[in-house]
Amino acid sequence: MITLAIILDILAQIIGRTPFWVWIVLFILIKRGIKLSQDNSVSLKRTVIMPFIFICWGLDRVLESFKYPLLTLILYVPMILVGAFFGYLLYRKRKYYVKDNILFQEGSWLPLTIILINFSFKYILNVYMSVNTESMGMLNFNLIYAIISGATVGLFLGSLFKAYRAKQLLVG
């Protein structure tokens, strides 16, 4: 029988064995998500940072660790597009405006929510792979990873596409 003490011990081990750089990335992502809860200027360069981080993180894992990297990538790329479509839909009501010839977006807690969902899925998948190293050699897990990782990264790209479109329409 699993007790609360066992669960807390497992959680302490997982958190304690997490590399320090992961906590730094989480801190940066949370800081960025909180900033996006307020109206702010739109920088397409800054908007690219989060998808870039998560794409690199996912591709590194797929190419370095998985037994079926090609099949995983074949599914990962279309799932990015699916996620981008849903991300665009999620951000469809986001309002943009121009002030002093600079594009601004209204603040929203949606980006922080997406950041935390994305980070949590990636973290859980990576903890699972660390605990069950054989999972990296299992085709079904490789494909599950591709679906989840690709779709969650795509959510960020949907936001990027929405901001790019607003910039084209409002600023020119």
CSV table of C-alpha atoms in Angstrom, one decimal:
chain,number,residue,atom,x,y,z
A,1,MET,CA,0.0,0.0,0.0
A,2,ILE,CA,1.3,3.4,-1.0
A,3,THR,CA,1.3,5.8,1.9
A,4,LEU,CA,1.6,9.6,2.0
A,5,ALA,CA,5.1,9.2,3.3
A,6,ILE,CA,6.1,7.1,0.3
A,7,ILE,CA,4.5,9.6,-2.1
A,8,LEU,CA,6.3,12.5,-0.5
A,9,ASP,CA,9.6,10.6,-0.6
A,10,ILE,CA,9.2,9.9,-4.3
A,11,LEU,CA,8.3,13.6,-5.0
A,12,ALA,CA,11.3,14.7,-2.9
A,13,GLN,CA,13.6,12.5,-4.9
A,14,ILE,CA,12.2,13.6,-8.2
A,15,ILE,CA,12.5,17.3,-7.3
A,16,GLY,CA,15.9,16.8,-5.8
A,17,ARG,CA,17.3,15.0,-8.8
A,18,THR,CA,16.1,17.5,-11.2
A,19,PRO,CA,19.0,19.4,-12.7
A,20,PHE,CA,19.4,23.0,-11.5
A,21,TRP,CA,19.2,24.4,-15.1
A,22,VAL,CA,15.6,23.0,-15.3
A,23,TRP,CA,14.6,25.2,-12.3
A,24,ILE,CA,16.3,28.2,-14.0
A,25,VAL,CA,14.3,27.6,-17.2
A,26,LEU,CA,11.1,27.3,-15.1
A,27,PHE,CA,11.8,30.6,-13.3
A,28,ILE,CA,12.5,32.4,-16.6
A,29,LEU,CA,9.3,30.9,-18.2
A,30,ILE,CA,7.1,31.9,-15.2
A,31,LYS,CA,8.6,35.4,-15.2
A,32,ARG,CA,7.8,35.7,-18.9
A,33,GLY,CA,4.3,34.4,-18.4
A,34,ILE,CA,3.6,36.9,-15.6
A,35,LYS,CA,4.9,39.7,-17.7
A,36,LEU,CA,2.5,38.7,-20.5
A,37,SER,CA,-0.4,39.0,-18.0
A,38,GLN,CA,0.0,42.8,-18.4
A,39,ASP,CA,-0.3,44.9,-21.6
A,40,ASN,CA,3.1,44.9,-23.3
A,41,SER,CA,4.8,45.7,-26.5
A,42,VAL,CA,5.0,42.8,-29.0
A,43,SER,CA,8.4,41.7,-30.0
A,44,LEU,CA,8.3,38.8,-32.5
A,45,LYS,CA,12.0,38.1,-31.5
A,46,ARG,CA,10.9,37.6,-27.9
A,47,THR,CA,7.9,35.6,-28.9
A,48,VAL,CA,10.1,33.1,-30.7
A,49,ILE,CA,12.1,32.3,-27.6
A,50,MET,CA,9.7,30.0,-25.8
A,51,PRO,CA,8.9,27.8,-28.9
A,52,PHE,CA,12.6,27.7,-29.6
A,53,ILE,CA,13.4,26.5,-26.1
A,54,PHE,CA,10.8,23.8,-26.1
A,55,ILE,CA,11.5,22.7,-29.7
A,56,CYS,CA,15.3,22.3,-28.9
A,57,TRP,CA,14.4,20.5,-25.7
A,58,GLY,CA,12.2,18.1,-27.5
A,59,LEU,CA,14.4,17.5,-30.5
A,60,ASP,CA,17.4,16.9,-28.3
A,61,ARG,CA,15.6,14.2,-26.4
A,62,VAL,CA,14.2,12.6,-29.6
A,63,LEU,CA,17.5,12.6,-31.5
A,64,GLU,CA,19.8,11.7,-28.6
A,65,SER,CA,17.7,9.2,-26.7
A,66,PHE,CA,14.9,7.6,-28.7
A,67,LYS,CA,15.2,4.3,-30.5
A,68,TYR,CA,12.8,5.5,-33.2
A,69,PRO,CA,13.9,9.1,-33.9
A,70,LEU,CA,12.7,9.2,-37.5
A,71,LEU,CA,9.2,7.9,-36.8
A,72,THR,CA,9.0,10.2,-33.8
A,73,LEU,CA,10.0,13.2,-35.9
A,74,ILE,CA,7.5,12.2,-38.6
A,75,LEU,CA,4.8,12.5,-36.0
A,76,TYR,CA,6.3,15.4,-34.1
A,77,VAL,CA,6.3,17.9,-36.9
A,78,PRO,CA,2.6,17.5,-37.9
A,79,MET,CA,1.7,17.7,-34.2
A,80,ILE,CA,3.4,21.0,-34.0
A,81,LEU,CA,1.1,22.2,-36.8
A,82,VAL,CA,-1.9,20.8,-35.0
A,83,GLY,CA,-0.9,22.6,-31.8
A,84,ALA,CA,-0.2,25.8,-33.7
A,85,PHE,CA,-3.8,25.7,-35.1
A,86,PHE,CA,-5.3,25.2,-31.6
A,87,GLY,CA,-2.9,27.8,-30.2
A,88,TYR,CA,-4.1,30.3,-32.9
A,89,LEU,CA,-7.7,29.5,-31.9
A,90,LEU,CA,-6.9,30.0,-28.2
A,91,TYR,CA,-5.4,33.4,-29.0
A,92,ARG,CA,-8.1,34.4,-31.5
A,93,LYS,CA,-9.7,36.9,-29.0
A,94,ARG,CA,-6.4,38.4,-28.0
A,95,LYS,CA,-6.6,42.2,-28.6
A,96,TYR,CA,-3.8,44.2,-30.1
A,97,TYR,CA,-3.4,47.9,-30.5
A,98,VAL,CA,-0.8,50.4,-31.7
A,99,LYS,CA,0.6,53.1,-29.5
A,100,ASP,CA,3.4,55.4,-30.7
A,101,ASN,CA,3.8,53.2,-33.8
A,102,ILE,CA,4.5,50.2,-31.6
A,103,LEU,CA,2.3,47.1,-31.5
A,104,PHE,CA,0.9,46.2,-28.0
A,105,GLN,CA,-1.0,43.2,-26.9
A,106,GLU,CA,-3.5,43.2,-24.0
A,107,GLY,CA,-2.4,41.2,-21.0
A,108,SER,CA,-3.7,37.7,-20.5
A,109,TRP,CA,-3.0,34.8,-18.1
A,110,LEU,CA,-3.4,32.4,-21.0
A,111,PRO,CA,0.3,32.5,-21.9
A,112,LEU,CA,1.4,31.6,-18.4
A,113,THR,CA,-1.2,28.8,-18.4
A,114,ILE,CA,0.2,27.4,-21.7
A,115,ILE,CA,3.8,27.8,-20.4
A,116,LEU,CA,3.0,25.9,-17.3
A,117,ILE,CA,1.1,23.2,-19.1
A,118,ASN,CA,3.9,22.8,-21.6
A,119,PHE,CA,6.6,22.7,-19.0
A,120,SER,CA,4.6,20.3,-16.8
A,121,PHE,CA,4.1,17.8,-19.7
A,122,LYS,CA,7.7,18.0,-20.7
A,123,TYR,CA,8.9,17.6,-17.1
A,124,ILE,CA,6.6,14.6,-16.5
A,125,LEU,CA,7.7,12.9,-19.7
A,126,ASN,CA,11.3,13.5,-18.9
A,127,VAL,CA,10.9,12.2,-15.3
A,128,TYR,CA,9.1,9.1,-16.7
A,129,MET,CA,12.0,8.5,-19.1
A,130,SER,CA,14.5,8.9,-16.3
A,131,VAL,CA,12.7,6.4,-14.1
A,132,ASN,CA,11.8,4.0,-16.9
A,133,THR,CA,14.8,4.2,-19.2
A,134,GLU,CA,13.4,1.4,-21.4
A,135,SER,CA,10.6,3.7,-22.5
A,136,MET,CA,13.0,5.4,-24.9
A,137,GLY,CA,13.2,2.2,-26.8
A,138,MET,CA,9.5,1.6,-27.0
A,139,LEU,CA,7.8,2.7,-30.2
A,140,ASN,CA,4.5,3.6,-28.5
A,141,PHE,CA,6.2,5.9,-25.9
A,142,ASN,CA,8.2,7.5,-28.7
A,143,LEU,CA,5.0,8.3,-30.5
A,144,ILE,CA,3.2,9.5,-27.4
A,145,TYR,CA,6.1,11.8,-26.7
A,146,ALA,CA,5.9,13.1,-30.2
A,147,ILE,CA,2.2,13.8,-29.9
A,148,ILE,CA,2.4,15.6,-26.6
A,149,SER,CA,5.6,17.4,-27.2
A,150,GLY,CA,4.7,18.5,-30.7
A,151,ALA,CA,1.2,19.7,-29.8
A,152,THR,CA,2.3,21.7,-26.8
A,153,VAL,CA,5.1,23.4,-28.6
A,154,GLY,CA,2.6,24.2,-31.4
A,155,LEU,CA,0.5,26.1,-28.9
A,156,PHE,CA,3.3,28.7,-28.6
A,157,LEU,CA,3.6,28.9,-32.4
A,158,GLY,CA,-0.2,29.7,-32.6
A,159,SER,CA,0.4,32.7,-30.4
A,160,LEU,CA,3.4,33.7,-32.6
A,161,PHE,CA,1.3,33.5,-35.8
A,162,LYS,CA,-1.5,35.6,-34.1
A,163,ALA,CA,1.0,38.3,-33.1
A,164,TYR,CA,2.6,38.3,-36.6
A,165,ARG,CA,-0.7,38.7,-38.2
A,166,ALA,CA,-1.7,41.5,-35.9
A,167,LYS,CA,1.6,43.2,-36.6
A,168,GLN,CA,1.0,43.0,-40.4
A,169,LEU,CA,-2.5,44.3,-40.1
A,170,LEU,CA,-2.0,47.1,-37.5
A,171,VAL,CA,1.6,48.3,-38.1
A,172,GLY,CA,2.3,47.4,-41.6
